[in-house]
Each structure stands twice: as C-alpha cells, then as structure tokens.
Amino acid sequence: MTKWEKRAPLEKSIERKGSNYAVKCGWIEFKVTSSTANGFPDRFYARDGVILLVEWKRPDEEPTVQQLKRHRELREHGVTVHWVCDIEHAERLFY
C-alpha cells in the first residue's frame, strides 16, 4: 500500500466511535474481558430491556473461527450478537 492509499480504520477507532454513539443514544456499555471465555464479543450494550453483544472489527477483517463458534453458541441460547465493522452499521444498530 502506498502512502497515498487510504488505510482502513483501526478496530479500536471504530469501536470507540460506535460505543460513543451508543452512549449518546441512551445505551449503557461495558467492555467485556474474560480470560476463560475465548471468542466472547468485545462489548455489552443495554437499553430499555434490550441487550446486545457486539464484536467490533475493521472493514477488511472477519471474526476468528473461535469468535464465530462462541457467537453461534450465544445465539443458540437466545443472545443477540452483532458483528460491526463500520460506523454506519453502528449508527443503524444503536439508533
């Protein structure tokens, strides 16, 4: 990639902007960290009795095999899990 080509934003940048937007829209959010639940989504969001788990990625990345497995397991138990890779998707999700 040349210095003139635009690079995709970093995951942490998308996550920060998306989380800030969610908070402005009235969601509470928590960063999820676990040493025992590999592949667990990055953040927990809640508003008006609705709970969302979100995996944040860069536009050119996909969840790992372990993450996909964990997400599938959570969905099988009725948990809503989203994979978000740009701020436009975050805005639609948290509106």
mmCIF file of C-alpha atoms in Angstrom:
data_model
loop_
_atom_site.group_PDB
_atom_site.id
_atom_site.type_symbol
_atom_site.label_atom_id
_atom_site.label_comp_id
_atom_site.label_asym_id
_atom_site.label_seq_id
_atom_site.Cartn_x
_atom_site.Cartn_y
_atom_site.Cartn_z
ATOM 1 C CA MET A 1 0.000 0.000 0.000
ATOM 2 C CA THR A 2 1.384 3.381 -0.930
ATOM 3 C CA LYS A 3 1.289 6.358 1.406
ATOM 4 C CA TRP A 4 -1.466 7.824 -0.807
ATOM 5 C CA GLU A 5 -3.848 4.911 -0.396
ATOM 6 C CA LYS A 6 -6.270 5.237 2.476
ATOM 7 C CA ARG A 7 -5.955 2.555 5.128
ATOM 8 C CA ALA A 8 -8.983 1.021 6.815
ATOM 9 C CA PRO A 9 -9.614 2.489 10.267
ATOM 10 C CA LEU A 10 -8.314 0.552 13.237
ATOM 11 C CA GLU A 11 -10.741 -1.679 15.132
ATOM 12 C CA LYS A 12 -10.298 0.345 18.322
ATOM 13 C CA SER A 13 -11.203 3.546 16.460
ATOM 14 C CA ILE A 14 -14.435 2.055 15.080
ATOM 15 C CA GLU A 15 -15.238 0.526 18.488
ATOM 16 C CA ARG A 16 -14.662 3.834 20.292
ATOM 17 C CA LYS A 17 -16.770 5.875 17.851
ATOM 18 C CA GLY A 18 -19.538 3.276 17.812
ATOM 19 C CA SER A 19 -19.594 2.997 21.599
ATOM 20 C CA ASN A 20 -19.662 6.770 21.997
ATOM 21 C CA TYR A 21 -22.611 6.917 19.612
ATOM 22 C CA ALA A 22 -24.418 4.159 21.540
ATOM 23 C CA VAL A 23 -23.995 6.054 24.819
ATOM 24 C CA LYS A 24 -25.338 9.247 23.186
ATOM 25 C CA CYS A 25 -28.385 7.220 22.110
ATOM 26 C CA GLY A 26 -29.032 6.095 25.692
ATOM 27 C CA TRP A 27 -27.315 2.693 25.781
ATOM 28 C CA ILE A 28 -25.076 1.646 28.643
ATOM 29 C CA GLU A 29 -21.977 -0.224 27.588
ATOM 30 C CA PHE A 30 -19.239 -2.320 29.111
ATOM 31 C CA LYS A 31 -16.014 -3.645 27.645
ATOM 32 C CA VAL A 32 -16.016 -7.409 28.060
ATOM 33 C CA THR A 33 -12.794 -9.028 29.186
ATOM 34 C CA SER A 34 -12.502 -12.667 30.108
ATOM 35 C CA SER A 35 -9.546 -14.962 30.445
ATOM 36 C CA THR A 36 -11.797 -18.029 30.288
ATOM 37 C CA ALA A 37 -14.341 -17.265 27.539
ATOM 38 C CA ASN A 38 -12.237 -17.050 24.387
ATOM 39 C CA GLY A 39 -14.084 -15.570 21.450
ATOM 40 C CA PHE A 40 -16.610 -13.660 23.561
ATOM 41 C CA PRO A 41 -17.832 -10.434 21.872
ATOM 42 C CA ASP A 42 -15.989 -7.196 22.667
ATOM 43 C CA ARG A 43 -18.766 -5.168 24.278
ATOM 44 C CA PHE A 44 -22.073 -5.478 26.132
ATOM 45 C CA TYR A 45 -24.813 -2.879 25.474
ATOM 46 C CA ALA A 46 -28.221 -2.476 27.125
ATOM 47 C CA ARG A 47 -31.150 -0.073 26.746
ATOM 48 C CA ASP A 48 -34.833 -0.408 27.616
ATOM 49 C CA GLY A 49 -34.526 -4.106 28.457
ATOM 50 C CA VAL A 50 -32.682 -4.938 25.216
ATOM 51 C CA ILE A 51 -29.211 -6.481 25.481
ATOM 52 C CA LEU A 52 -26.767 -6.622 22.582
ATOM 53 C CA LEU A 53 -23.308 -8.125 22.397
ATOM 54 C CA VAL A 54 -21.081 -6.615 19.721
ATOM 55 C CA GLU A 55 -17.924 -7.884 18.065
ATOM 56 C CA TRP A 56 -16.047 -4.926 16.565
ATOM 57 C CA LYS A 57 -13.841 -5.490 13.504
ATOM 58 C CA ARG A 58 -12.057 -3.473 10.850
ATOM 59 C CA PRO A 59 -13.872 -3.348 7.489
ATOM 60 C CA ASP A 60 -11.382 -5.791 5.994
ATOM 61 C CA GLU A 61 -11.498 -8.326 8.861
ATOM 62 C CA GLU A 62 -13.837 -11.117 9.875
ATOM 63 C CA PRO A 63 -14.330 -12.779 13.258
ATOM 64 C CA THR A 64 -11.976 -15.651 14.013
ATOM 65 C CA VAL A 65 -13.156 -19.243 13.968
ATOM 66 C CA GLN A 66 -13.225 -19.204 17.795
ATOM 67 C CA GLN A 67 -15.284 -15.999 17.801
ATOM 68 C CA LEU A 68 -17.768 -17.392 15.280
ATOM 69 C CA LYS A 69 -18.120 -20.539 17.379
ATOM 70 C CA ARG A 70 -18.771 -18.501 20.552
ATOM 71 C CA HIS A 71 -21.227 -16.205 18.744
ATOM 72 C CA ARG A 72 -23.141 -19.220 17.406
ATOM 73 C CA GLU A 73 -23.254 -20.712 20.897
ATOM 74 C CA LEU A 74 -24.622 -17.451 22.336
ATOM 75 C CA ARG A 75 -27.246 -17.158 19.585
ATOM 76 C CA GLU A 76 -28.378 -20.732 20.253
ATOM 77 C CA HIS A 77 -29.173 -19.521 23.786
ATOM 78 C CA GLY A 78 -31.205 -16.549 22.552
ATOM 79 C CA VAL A 79 -28.496 -13.895 22.905
ATOM 80 C CA THR A 80 -28.303 -11.203 20.224
ATOM 81 C CA VAL A 81 -24.759 -10.903 18.860
ATOM 82 C CA HIS A 82 -23.714 -8.433 16.155
ATOM 83 C CA TRP A 83 -20.536 -8.126 14.134
ATOM 84 C CA VAL A 84 -19.923 -4.452 13.308
ATOM 85 C CA CYS A 85 -17.166 -3.195 11.033
ATOM 86 C CA ASP A 86 -18.065 0.429 10.319
ATOM 87 C CA ILE A 87 -19.665 3.422 11.998
ATOM 88 C CA GLU A 88 -22.647 3.418 9.606
ATOM 89 C CA HIS A 89 -23.611 -0.073 10.788
ATOM 90 C CA ALA A 90 -23.170 1.057 14.407
ATOM 91 C CA GLU A 91 -25.449 4.038 13.813
ATOM 92 C CA ARG A 92 -28.169 1.779 12.394
ATOM 93 C CA LEU A 93 -27.779 -0.663 15.270
ATOM 94 C CA PHE A 94 -27.883 1.804 18.148
ATOM 95 C CA TYR A 95 -30.376 4.365 16.842
#
